[in-house]
Amino acid sequence: MGLFQKAVETYDAHSAYIGKQLEGHQVLAPVGHTVKNADLEITLNEDGTFHSAIKLDKTEPKIVMPVTEESEGRTSGACAHPLCDQLCYLADYNDEKHRLYVDQLTDWAGSEHSHPMLHPILTYVKGGTILQDLSQMGLIELDDKGQPKKEKLMVRWRISGMGAASGSCWTNKALFDAFLAWYTGKRAAQGQQLCMITGSMDIPAQQHSKGIIPINGNAKLISANDTSGFTYRGRFTEDSQAASISYQASQKAHNALRWLAAEQGVIQGGRTFLCWNPEGKKTASPLIPLLSRTSPASAKPTNYREQLLHTLSGWKSELPEASDGVVIAAFDAATTGRLALTYYNELMGSDFLDRLYQWDSHCCWYNGKFGIQSPALWQIVSCAFGTRREENGTVRLETDDKVMRQQVQRLLSCRVDRAMMSMDIEKALVQRASNLLVYGGSIRETMLFVTCAVIKKYYDDRNCKNNDKEGYEMELIPDKNDRSYQFGRLLAVKEKVERDTYDSDEVREPGAVQMQSVFCQRPLYAAGVLEKQLERAYFPRLRPGARVYYKNLIGQILEQIHGFPEWQWNRPLEDTYLMGYYLQRKALYTKKEDPDNANDTDDSEQTIEND
């Protein structure tokens, strides 16, 4: 099935919410209606006389209002809404617009599908006192010609003194039904065509809704008003030959998508991402990890896997039926008038959750006090492509919207479609993480966490493809047969040696951090330079037990490195050096080391966050 079929299915499954105003939520509009913000509210008596009016706050929820196909898609041309409308249509200073409004409302009020609310509104609008009434209450300003300075203020109606028929026009279900019956009757003469969404014969839609995604304004998903260009010419003589969609299906689909976007749309770089179950069952987001930061921190990989499996089981209990599916879609607008579906996928709920689990079980790493985590997709993009900005002494990463939306969608496809981690993203992260001197403490740790998680995912993907079972675990392996990994360990030890000699208030960067970019290109040369610095300035300042311990550890690492051919020793390091660096540094900062039983390394129990 396609997007519109699933949207119609979603609308039908949530029929109980149609037209209902719930606090903190956008209303699901009935067929033939849309949702808009109102600026003014006018209360009328049952005889159509003015009672009162108020100005509405911007925080007021959007209201349901009836619209025709033409009025919903209006731009600069004159076309009146059937009931709630702007001052330029309700007041009589603009003859054309006012006449369109009055004629249409008169037709509806005089039909068999009329409603008691319509007559007071029609009587009042014909009376022509709306501008004076609003001006006297101080709600609008008039210019020298007696016209409103803000003529596009939207007015909603409330009727008083009519018993059961009293109340607000934007919450009256009987009024919604009356309009749809009247409008359907008006359009019946158009004849029926095959609806390619439902597969049944129905009255076709001539225009389709705009404003589905709030941040994309009036952009439309479906439009065929280019009769002189090449939108459909060359294949068809009429736009209806390309696709025919019934009015009912179009309204249901667009109203459902507008509701979903308002309720749960996630915006990344100006692109809106949706993930939902058509039946309304709760499901996980593909943009963030299954385990949130509120979950208990997992200090060990085994605990993380157990916690991840437990969370997976919880999500699967929300989608217990085999038929429960998940729809993932992304929307973006290249222009103000055209909305594009940039990504679409349908998956069975269990398959969808298994794919999220597989990603999180491979793309994960230690994240300080939060334990082992999988980074959110936006975090990966920000660390890989963000620009360093410094304001008031605070360093942050700022990512261009175009880059953010494109790269988040690429990663979304990797996660949902089980694609391999993109090499360019992994290389960009490694390049950033190989120059940590540029970044502040918190960004530095995030950069390392994200980079190591992506490196792990990158190599796990390729090992799986090549049927190679050896991977990179989140545990320090001293005898790991990887030259880059061992050099990364060496860099971490040299950094720790220098930091152990610092006073408590000393914040300067160690030589290992300053030379990191050189180290990853010429590791043996940089290691020699750092060794001379340590021997001259820092080893003498350590206590004997700590000095012996660190020298033994460095000797063990060098022994591993010397096991590789000599011609490899000074070659540029592979990405995995960062994993060795992180794990060795973590071991030095979290594990109590007491080399000479004399508490010579008291400060070794610091956490990474205190680094």
Coordinates of C-alpha atoms in Angstrom, one line a residue:
M1 CA 0.0 0.0 0.0
G2 CA 1.0 3.6 -0.3
L3 CA 1.0 6.7 1.9
F4 CA -2.5 7.8 1.1
Q5 CA -4.0 4.4 1.7
K6 CA -2.3 4.2 5.1
A7 CA -3.5 7.8 5.9
V8 CA -7.1 6.9 5.0
E9 CA -6.8 3.8 7.1
T10 CA -5.5 5.9 10.0
Y11 CA -8.3 8.4 9.7
D12 CA -11.0 5.7 9.8
A13 CA -9.3 4.0 12.8
H14 CA -9.4 7.3 14.7
S15 CA -13.0 8.2 13.9
A16 CA -13.7 8.7 17.6
Y17 CA -11.4 11.8 17.6
I18 CA -12.9 13.5 14.6
G19 CA -14.0 17.0 15.5
K20 CA -13.2 16.6 19.2
Q21 CA -11.2 19.3 21.0
L22 CA -8.8 17.8 23.5
E23 CA -6.6 20.0 25.6
G24 CA -3.0 20.0 24.4
H25 CA -3.8 18.3 21.2
Q26 CA -4.8 19.3 17.7
V27 CA -8.3 18.3 16.6
L28 CA -8.7 15.7 13.8
A29 CA -10.7 17.7 11.2
P30 CA -13.9 16.1 9.7
V31 CA -14.2 15.7 6.0
G32 CA -14.9 19.1 4.3
H33 CA -13.2 20.9 7.1
T34 CA -9.8 22.2 8.0
V35 CA -8.1 23.6 11.2
K36 CA -6.9 27.2 11.4
N37 CA -6.1 29.8 14.1
A38 CA -8.8 32.3 14.8
D39 CA -7.9 35.9 15.8
L40 CA -11.3 37.2 17.0
E41 CA -14.4 35.6 18.5
I42 CA -17.8 37.2 18.0
T43 CA -20.9 36.2 20.1
L44 CA -24.3 36.8 18.6
N45 CA -27.8 36.7 20.0
E46 CA -30.4 34.4 18.5
D47 CA -31.9 37.2 16.5
G48 CA -28.5 38.0 14.9
T49 CA -27.7 41.1 17.0
F50 CA -24.2 41.7 18.4
H51 CA -23.6 40.5 21.9
S52 CA -19.9 40.7 22.6
A53 CA -16.4 40.0 21.1
I54 CA -13.0 39.1 22.3
K55 CA -9.5 39.0 20.9
L56 CA -7.9 35.5 21.0
D57 CA -4.5 34.8 22.3
K58 CA -1.9 33.2 20.0
T59 CA -1.8 30.2 22.3
E60 CA -5.5 29.4 21.6
P61 CA -5.8 26.0 19.8
K62 CA -6.7 25.9 16.2
I63 CA -10.4 25.6 15.4
V64 CA -12.4 23.4 13.0
M65 CA -14.0 25.3 10.2
P66 CA -15.9 24.2 7.0
V67 CA -14.1 24.9 3.7
T68 CA -14.8 24.2 0.1
E69 CA -12.2 22.8 -2.2
E70 CA -11.7 26.2 -3.8
S71 CA -11.6 28.2 -0.5
E72 CA -9.2 25.8 1.2
G73 CA -6.7 26.2 -1.7
R74 CA -7.2 30.0 -2.1
T75 CA -4.2 32.2 -2.5
S76 CA -4.5 35.7 -4.0
G77 CA -7.9 35.2 -5.7
A78 CA -11.2 35.9 -4.0
C79 CA -13.0 32.8 -2.7
A80 CA -15.0 32.8 0.5
H81 CA -15.1 30.2 3.3
P82 CA -18.6 29.0 4.1
L83 CA -18.7 30.2 7.7
C84 CA -15.6 31.4 9.6
D85 CA -13.6 33.9 7.5
Q86 CA -11.5 37.0 7.5
L87 CA -12.7 40.5 8.0
C88 CA -12.3 41.4 4.4
Y89 CA -15.0 38.8 3.5
L90 CA -17.3 39.6 6.5
A91 CA -17.3 43.4 6.1
D92 CA -19.1 45.1 3.2
Y93 CA -16.2 47.5 2.2
N94 CA -14.9 44.8 -0.3
D95 CA -18.0 44.2 -2.5
E96 CA -16.7 41.2 -4.4
K97 CA -15.5 39.2 -1.4
H98 CA -18.5 40.2 0.8
R99 CA -20.9 39.1 -1.9
L100 CA -19.2 35.8 -2.3
Y101 CA -19.4 35.1 1.4
V102 CA -23.1 36.2 1.7
D103 CA -24.3 34.4 -1.4
Q104 CA -22.6 31.1 -0.3
L105 CA -23.9 31.3 3.3
T106 CA -27.4 32.2 2.0
D107 CA -27.4 29.2 -0.2
W108 CA -26.4 26.9 2.6
A109 CA -28.8 28.5 5.2
G110 CA -31.7 28.1 2.7
S111 CA -31.1 24.5 1.8
E112 CA -32.5 21.4 3.4
H113 CA -29.2 20.9 5.2
S114 CA -29.4 24.2 7.1
H115 CA -28.6 24.6 10.8
P116 CA -30.0 27.0 13.4
M117 CA -26.6 28.7 13.9
L118 CA -26.5 29.9 10.3
H119 CA -29.4 32.4 10.4
P120 CA -28.1 34.7 13.2
I121 CA -24.7 34.8 11.5
L122 CA -26.2 35.6 8.1
T123 CA -28.4 38.3 9.6
Y124 CA -25.5 39.9 11.4
V125 CA -23.2 39.9 8.4
K126 CA -25.8 41.4 6.2
G127 CA -26.4 44.1 8.8
G128 CA -22.9 45.5 8.0
T129 CA -22.0 46.6 11.5
I130 CA -19.2 44.2 12.2
L131 CA -16.4 46.8 11.8
Q132 CA -18.0 49.4 14.0
D133 CA -18.8 46.8 16.7
L134 CA -15.2 45.5 16.8
S135 CA -13.8 49.0 16.7
Q136 CA -15.9 50.3 19.6
M137 CA -14.7 47.4 21.7
G138 CA -11.1 48.3 20.8
L139 CA -10.3 45.1 19.1
I140 CA -9.4 46.5 15.7
E141 CA -8.2 49.8 14.2
L142 CA -9.8 51.5 11.3
D143 CA -8.1 53.7 8.7
D144 CA -9.3 57.0 7.3
K145 CA -11.6 55.2 4.9
G146 CA -13.2 53.2 7.7
Q147 CA -11.5 50.0 6.7
P148 CA -9.6 47.7 9.0
K149 CA -5.8 48.1 9.1
K150 CA -5.6 44.3 9.5
E151 CA -8.2 42.9 7.2
K152 CA -7.0 39.3 7.4
L153 CA -8.0 38.7 11.0
M154 CA -9.9 35.4 11.2
V155 CA -13.3 35.5 13.0
R156 CA -15.0 32.5 14.7
W157 CA -18.7 32.6 15.8
R158 CA -20.5 31.8 19.0
I159 CA -24.3 31.9 19.4
S160 CA -26.1 32.7 22.6
G161 CA -29.7 32.2 23.7
M162 CA -30.8 29.4 21.4
G163 CA -31.0 26.6 23.9
A164 CA -29.5 23.4 22.6
A165 CA -28.3 25.1 19.4
S166 CA -26.3 27.6 21.3
G167 CA -22.5 27.4 21.7
S168 CA -19.4 27.6 19.6
C169 CA -19.5 26.9 15.9
W170 CA -16.1 25.2 15.9
T171 CA -17.2 22.3 18.2
N172 CA -20.7 21.6 16.9
K173 CA -20.8 18.2 15.3
A174 CA -24.3 18.7 13.9
L175 CA -23.0 21.8 12.1
F176 CA -20.1 19.8 10.7
D177 CA -22.5 17.1 9.4
A178 CA -24.9 19.7 8.0
F179 CA -22.1 21.4 5.9
L180 CA -20.8 18.1 4.6
A181 CA -24.3 17.0 3.5
W182 CA -24.9 20.4 1.8
Y183 CA -21.5 20.5 0.1
T184 CA -21.8 16.8 -1.1
G185 CA -25.1 17.6 -2.7
K186 CA -23.6 20.6 -4.5
R187 CA -20.9 18.4 -6.0
A188 CA -23.0 15.4 -6.9
A189 CA -23.5 16.7 -10.4
Q190 CA -19.8 16.2 -11.2
G191 CA -20.3 12.5 -11.6
Q192 CA -18.2 9.7 -10.3
Q193 CA -14.7 8.3 -11.2
L194 CA -12.6 5.5 -9.9
C195 CA -10.8 6.5 -6.7
M196 CA -7.2 5.1 -6.9
I197 CA -6.9 5.2 -3.1
T198 CA -10.0 3.2 -2.1
G199 CA -10.7 1.4 -5.4
S200 CA -14.3 2.5 -5.5
M201 CA -16.4 4.8 -7.6
D202 CA -16.9 8.2 -6.0
I203 CA -17.0 12.0 -6.7
P204 CA -13.5 13.0 -7.6
A205 CA -11.5 15.8 -5.9
Q206 CA -10.7 18.8 -8.1
Q207 CA -8.2 20.3 -5.7
H208 CA -6.3 18.9 -2.8
S209 CA -5.5 20.3 0.7
K210 CA -2.5 22.5 1.4
G211 CA -0.8 23.3 4.7
I212 CA -0.4 19.6 5.7
I213 CA 3.0 20.2 7.4
P214 CA 3.0 23.3 9.5
I215 CA 6.5 24.4 8.9
N216 CA 6.1 24.1 5.1
G217 CA 3.2 26.6 4.9
N218 CA 0.9 26.1 2.0
A219 CA 2.9 23.5 0.2
K220 CA 0.8 20.7 -1.4
L221 CA 1.5 17.0 -1.8
I222 CA -0.8 16.7 -4.9
S223 CA -1.2 19.4 -7.5
A224 CA -1.8 19.4 -11.2
N225 CA -2.6 23.0 -12.1
D226 CA 0.1 23.4 -14.8
T227 CA -1.8 23.1 -18.0
S228 CA 0.8 24.7 -20.2
G229 CA 4.0 23.0 -18.9
F230 CA 5.0 19.4 -18.7
T231 CA 3.5 18.2 -15.5
Y232 CA 1.4 15.6 -17.3
R233 CA 1.5 16.5 -20.9
G234 CA 3.1 14.0 -23.2
R235 CA 1.5 11.1 -21.4
F236 CA -2.0 12.3 -20.7
T237 CA -4.4 14.9 -22.1
E238 CA -6.0 15.6 -18.8
D239 CA -4.7 15.6 -15.2
S240 CA -7.4 13.2 -14.1
Q241 CA -5.9 10.5 -16.4
A242 CA -2.7 10.6 -14.3
A243 CA -4.5 10.0 -11.0
S244 CA -8.1 10.3 -9.8
I245 CA -8.7 10.5 -6.1
S246 CA -12.1 10.9 -4.6
Y247 CA -13.0 13.9 -2.5
Q248 CA -13.7 11.8 0.6
A249 CA -10.3 9.9 0.3
S250 CA -8.4 13.1 -0.3
Q251 CA -9.9 14.8 2.7
K252 CA -9.4 11.9 5.0
A253 CA -5.8 11.4 3.9
H254 CA -4.8 15.0 4.1
N255 CA -6.6 15.6 7.4
A256 CA -4.9 12.5 8.9
L257 CA -1.5 13.6 7.8
R258 CA -2.0 17.1 9.1
W259 CA -3.1 15.7 12.4
L260 CA -0.2 13.3 12.7
A261 CA 2.3 16.0 11.8
A262 CA 1.0 18.3 14.5
E263 CA 0.8 15.5 17.1
Q264 CA 4.0 13.6 16.6
G265 CA 6.0 15.1 13.8
V266 CA 9.8 15.3 14.5
I267 CA 11.5 18.2 12.7
Q268 CA 15.2 17.8 11.8
G269 CA 16.8 20.6 9.7
G270 CA 13.4 21.7 8.4
R271 CA 12.3 18.2 7.3
T272 CA 9.4 16.5 9.1
F273 CA 9.6 12.9 10.1
L274 CA 6.6 10.7 11.0
C275 CA 6.4 7.2 12.4
W276 CA 3.0 5.8 13.4
N277 CA 0.8 2.7 13.6
P278 CA -2.4 3.2 11.6
E279 CA -4.5 1.7 14.4
G280 CA -3.1 4.2 16.9
K281 CA -0.9 1.8 18.9
K282 CA 2.2 3.1 20.5
T283 CA 5.5 2.5 18.8
A284 CA 9.1 3.5 19.1
S285 CA 10.7 6.4 17.2
P286 CA 13.4 5.5 14.6
L287 CA 15.3 8.7 15.2
I288 CA 16.2 8.1 18.9
P289 CA 17.6 5.1 20.8
L290 CA 15.3 2.5 22.2
L291 CA 16.8 3.1 25.6
S292 CA 16.3 6.7 26.8
R293 CA 18.6 8.6 29.1
T294 CA 16.1 8.0 31.9
S295 CA 16.9 4.3 31.8
P296 CA 19.3 2.9 34.4
A297 CA 22.9 3.3 33.3
S298 CA 24.5 0.1 32.0
A299 CA 28.1 -0.1 33.0
K300 CA 28.7 -3.5 31.3
P301 CA 28.0 -4.6 27.7
T302 CA 26.1 -7.7 29.1
N303 CA 23.8 -5.4 31.2
Y304 CA 23.2 -3.2 28.2
R305 CA 22.2 -6.1 26.0
E306 CA 19.8 -7.4 28.7
Q307 CA 18.3 -4.0 29.2
L308 CA 17.9 -3.6 25.4
L309 CA 16.2 -6.9 25.1
H310 CA 13.8 -6.1 27.9
T311 CA 12.9 -2.8 26.3
L312 CA 12.4 -4.5 22.9
S313 CA 10.0 -7.0 24.6
G314 CA 8.1 -4.0 26.1
W315 CA 7.7 -2.3 22.7
K316 CA 6.6 -5.6 21.1
S317 CA 3.9 -6.0 23.7
E318 CA 2.4 -2.7 22.4
L319 CA 2.2 -4.3 18.9
P320 CA 1.2 -7.9 19.7
E321 CA -0.7 -8.7 16.6
A322 CA 1.0 -10.0 13.5
S323 CA -0.9 -7.6 11.3
D324 CA 0.2 -4.5 13.3
G325 CA 2.3 -2.4 11.0
V326 CA 4.4 0.7 11.2
V327 CA 4.6 3.6 8.7
I328 CA 7.7 5.8 8.4
A329 CA 7.6 8.9 6.2
A330 CA 9.5 12.1 5.8
F331 CA 8.3 15.3 4.2
D332 CA 10.1 18.4 2.9
A333 CA 9.3 21.3 0.6
A334 CA 11.8 22.6 -2.0
T335 CA 9.4 25.5 -2.8
T336 CA 6.6 27.2 -1.0
G337 CA 4.0 25.4 -3.2
R338 CA 5.2 21.8 -3.5
L339 CA 5.6 19.3 -0.7
A340 CA 7.7 16.2 -1.4
L341 CA 7.6 12.8 0.3
T342 CA 11.3 12.2 0.6
Y343 CA 11.2 8.9 2.4
Y344 CA 8.5 6.2 2.8
N345 CA 8.5 2.7 4.3
E346 CA 6.0 0.2 5.7
L347 CA 7.1 -2.6 8.0
M348 CA 5.5 -5.1 10.3
G349 CA 5.7 -3.9 13.8
S350 CA 7.9 -6.8 15.0
D351 CA 10.3 -6.4 12.0
F352 CA 10.5 -2.7 12.6
L353 CA 11.4 -3.1 16.3
D354 CA 13.9 -5.8 15.5
R355 CA 15.7 -3.5 13.1
L356 CA 15.9 -0.7 15.7
Y357 CA 17.2 -3.3 18.2
Q358 CA 19.9 -4.5 15.8
W359 CA 21.1 -0.9 15.2
D360 CA 21.2 -0.1 18.9
S361 CA 23.0 -3.3 19.7
H362 CA 25.8 -2.5 17.3
C363 CA 25.9 1.3 17.2
C364 CA 26.6 1.9 20.9
W365 CA 29.4 2.9 23.3
Y366 CA 30.1 4.3 26.8
N367 CA 28.5 7.7 27.3
G368 CA 30.0 8.8 30.7
K369 CA 27.5 8.8 33.6
F370 CA 24.7 7.6 31.3
G371 CA 26.4 4.2 30.8
I372 CA 26.4 2.4 27.5
Q373 CA 24.1 4.1 24.9
S374 CA 23.3 4.4 21.3
P375 CA 23.5 7.9 20.0
A376 CA 20.5 9.6 18.4
L377 CA 20.7 10.2 14.7
W378 CA 20.9 14.0 15.0
Q379 CA 23.8 13.6 17.4
I380 CA 25.7 11.6 14.8
V381 CA 25.1 14.3 12.2
S382 CA 25.9 17.1 14.5
C383 CA 29.3 15.6 15.5
A384 CA 30.2 14.6 11.9
F385 CA 29.2 17.8 10.1
G386 CA 28.5 20.5 12.7
T387 CA 30.5 23.8 12.7
R388 CA 32.2 24.8 15.9
R389 CA 30.8 28.0 17.4
E390 CA 31.9 29.8 20.5
E391 CA 29.7 32.2 22.4
N392 CA 30.5 33.7 25.8
G393 CA 33.2 31.1 26.4
T394 CA 30.9 28.2 25.5
V395 CA 31.7 25.9 22.6
R396 CA 28.9 24.3 20.7
L397 CA 28.3 22.5 17.3
E398 CA 25.9 24.1 14.8
T399 CA 24.7 22.1 11.8
D400 CA 23.3 23.6 8.6
D401 CA 19.7 22.7 8.1
K402 CA 20.2 21.3 4.7
V403 CA 23.0 19.0 5.9
M404 CA 21.0 18.0 9.0
R405 CA 17.9 16.9 7.1
Q406 CA 19.7 15.1 4.4
Q407 CA 22.1 13.2 6.7
V408 CA 19.4 12.3 9.3
Q409 CA 17.4 10.7 6.5
R410 CA 20.4 8.8 5.3
L411 CA 21.0 7.4 8.8
L412 CA 17.2 6.7 9.1
S413 CA 17.5 4.6 6.0
C414 CA 20.5 2.8 7.4
R415 CA 18.7 2.0 10.6
V416 CA 15.3 1.1 9.2
D417 CA 16.4 -0.5 6.0
R418 CA 19.3 -2.4 7.5
A419 CA 21.8 -0.6 5.3
M420 CA 25.5 -0.5 6.1
M421 CA 26.9 2.5 8.0
S422 CA 27.9 5.1 5.5
M423 CA 31.7 5.4 5.1
D424 CA 31.7 9.2 4.6
I425 CA 29.9 9.7 7.9
E426 CA 32.3 7.4 9.8
K427 CA 35.4 9.1 8.2
A428 CA 34.0 12.5 9.0
L429 CA 33.6 11.6 12.6
V430 CA 37.0 10.0 12.9
Q431 CA 38.6 13.2 11.4
R432 CA 36.8 15.3 14.0
A433 CA 37.6 13.0 16.9
S434 CA 41.3 13.0 15.9
N435 CA 41.6 16.7 16.8
L436 CA 40.0 16.8 20.2
L437 CA 42.0 19.9 21.2
V438 CA 39.5 22.0 19.2
Y439 CA 36.5 21.1 21.4
G440 CA 35.5 21.7 25.0
G441 CA 35.1 19.1 27.7
S442 CA 31.5 18.1 27.2
I443 CA 31.6 18.2 23.4
R444 CA 34.8 16.3 23.5
E445 CA 33.3 13.5 25.4
T446 CA 30.2 13.4 23.2
M447 CA 32.4 13.4 20.1
L448 CA 34.3 10.4 21.4
F449 CA 31.2 8.6 22.4
V450 CA 29.5 9.1 19.1
T451 CA 32.6 8.4 17.0
C452 CA 33.4 5.1 18.8
A453 CA 29.7 4.0 18.5
V454 CA 29.7 4.6 14.8
I455 CA 33.2 3.0 14.3
K456 CA 31.8 -0.1 16.1
K457 CA 28.7 -0.2 13.8
Y458 CA 30.8 0.4 10.7
Y459 CA 33.2 -2.5 11.4
D460 CA 30.4 -4.8 12.7
D461 CA 28.6 -4.2 9.4
R462 CA 31.6 -5.1 7.3
N463 CA 32.5 -8.1 9.5
C464 CA 29.0 -9.4 9.1
K465 CA 29.1 -9.0 5.4
N466 CA 32.5 -10.8 5.2
N467 CA 31.4 -13.5 7.6
D468 CA 34.1 -12.4 10.0
K469 CA 33.2 -13.1 13.6
E470 CA 35.9 -11.0 15.1
G471 CA 34.6 -7.6 16.0
Y472 CA 35.3 -4.7 18.3
E473 CA 33.8 -5.2 21.8
M474 CA 33.3 -2.5 24.4
E475 CA 35.9 -4.1 26.7
L476 CA 39.6 -3.5 26.8
I477 CA 41.6 -6.3 25.1
P478 CA 45.3 -5.8 25.9
D479 CA 46.5 -8.4 23.4
K480 CA 44.2 -7.2 20.5
N481 CA 45.9 -8.0 17.2
D482 CA 45.4 -4.5 15.8
R483 CA 48.3 -2.0 15.5
S484 CA 46.1 1.1 15.5
Y485 CA 44.2 -0.2 18.6
Q486 CA 47.5 -0.6 20.5
F487 CA 48.7 2.8 19.5
G488 CA 45.5 4.3 20.7
R489 CA 46.1 2.6 24.1
L490 CA 49.6 4.1 24.1
L491 CA 48.2 7.6 23.5
A492 CA 45.8 7.2 26.4
V493 CA 48.5 6.1 28.9
K494 CA 50.8 9.0 27.9
E495 CA 47.9 11.4 28.5
K496 CA 47.1 9.9 31.9
V497 CA 50.7 10.1 33.0
E498 CA 50.9 13.8 32.4
R499 CA 47.5 14.5 34.0
D500 CA 48.5 12.6 37.1
T501 CA 51.1 15.3 37.8
Y502 CA 48.6 18.2 37.5
D503 CA 47.5 20.2 40.5
S504 CA 43.7 20.1 41.2
D505 CA 43.1 23.4 39.5
E506 CA 45.3 22.9 36.5
V507 CA 43.3 22.9 33.2
R508 CA 46.0 22.9 30.5
E509 CA 45.9 20.2 27.8
P510 CA 48.4 17.3 28.0
G511 CA 50.9 16.9 25.2
A512 CA 49.1 13.7 24.1
V513 CA 46.0 15.8 23.3
Q514 CA 48.0 18.6 21.7
M515 CA 49.8 16.1 19.4
Q516 CA 46.8 13.8 18.7
S517 CA 46.5 14.9 15.0
V518 CA 50.2 14.3 14.4
F519 CA 50.0 11.0 16.4
C520 CA 47.4 9.5 14.2
Q521 CA 49.4 10.3 11.0
R522 CA 52.9 9.5 12.3
P523 CA 52.4 7.4 15.5
L524 CA 55.9 6.2 16.1
Y525 CA 57.4 9.7 15.7
A526 CA 54.8 11.3 17.9
A527 CA 55.1 8.6 20.5
G528 CA 58.9 9.2 20.7
V529 CA 58.3 13.0 21.1
L530 CA 55.8 12.4 23.9
E531 CA 58.1 9.8 25.6
K532 CA 60.9 12.4 25.8
Q533 CA 58.6 14.9 27.4
L534 CA 57.4 12.4 29.9
E535 CA 60.9 11.3 30.8
R536 CA 62.1 14.8 31.2
A537 CA 59.2 16.5 32.9
Y538 CA 56.5 14.1 34.2
F539 CA 57.8 10.7 35.2
P540 CA 60.1 12.3 37.8
R541 CA 57.1 13.9 39.5
L542 CA 55.2 10.6 39.9
R543 CA 55.6 8.4 43.0
P544 CA 57.8 5.4 42.4
G545 CA 55.0 2.8 42.3
A546 CA 53.0 4.8 39.8
R547 CA 56.1 5.4 37.7
V548 CA 56.9 1.7 37.6
Y549 CA 53.3 0.8 36.8
Y550 CA 53.0 3.2 33.9
K551 CA 56.4 2.2 32.4
N552 CA 55.5 -1.4 32.6
L553 CA 52.1 -0.7 30.9
I554 CA 53.8 1.3 28.1
G555 CA 56.3 -1.6 27.7
Q556 CA 53.6 -4.1 27.3
I557 CA 51.8 -2.0 24.7
L558 CA 55.1 -1.4 22.8
E559 CA 55.7 -5.2 22.9
Q560 CA 52.4 -5.7 21.1
I561 CA 53.2 -3.0 18.5
H562 CA 56.7 -4.5 17.9
G563 CA 55.0 -7.7 16.9
F564 CA 53.9 -6.1 13.7
P565 CA 56.3 -5.6 10.8
E566 CA 58.6 -2.7 11.3
W567 CA 57.5 -1.0 8.1
Q568 CA 54.0 -0.6 9.6
W569 CA 55.1 1.1 12.8
N570 CA 55.0 4.7 11.6
R571 CA 52.1 4.3 9.1
P572 CA 49.0 6.4 9.6
L573 CA 46.6 4.8 12.1
E574 CA 43.3 3.3 11.2
D575 CA 40.0 4.4 12.8
T576 CA 40.2 1.8 15.5
Y577 CA 42.9 3.7 17.3
L578 CA 40.1 5.8 18.9
M579 CA 38.5 2.6 20.4
G580 CA 41.8 1.6 21.9
Y581 CA 42.3 5.1 23.2
Y582 CA 38.9 5.3 24.7
L583 CA 38.9 1.9 26.4
Q584 CA 42.4 2.3 27.8
R585 CA 41.6 5.7 29.1
K586 CA 38.4 4.4 30.7
A587 CA 40.2 1.6 32.4
L588 CA 42.8 4.0 33.8
Y589 CA 40.1 6.4 35.1
T590 CA 37.6 3.9 36.5
K591 CA 39.6 1.0 37.8
K592 CA 41.5 1.2 41.0
E593 CA 45.2 0.7 40.4
D594 CA 47.5 0.1 43.4
P595 CA 50.8 -1.0 41.8
D596 CA 53.0 -0.9 44.9
N597 CA 50.4 -1.4 47.6
A598 CA 51.0 2.1 48.8
N599 CA 48.1 4.0 47.2
D600 CA 50.5 5.6 44.7
T601 CA 47.7 6.3 42.2
D602 CA 45.0 7.7 44.5
D603 CA 43.6 9.8 41.7
S604 CA 43.0 6.9 39.3
E605 CA 39.4 6.6 40.4
Q606 CA 38.4 9.8 38.7
T607 CA 35.6 9.5 36.2
I608 CA 35.8 10.5 32.6
E609 CA 33.5 13.5 33.2
N610 CA 36.2 14.9 35.6
D611 CA 38.8 14.6 32.9

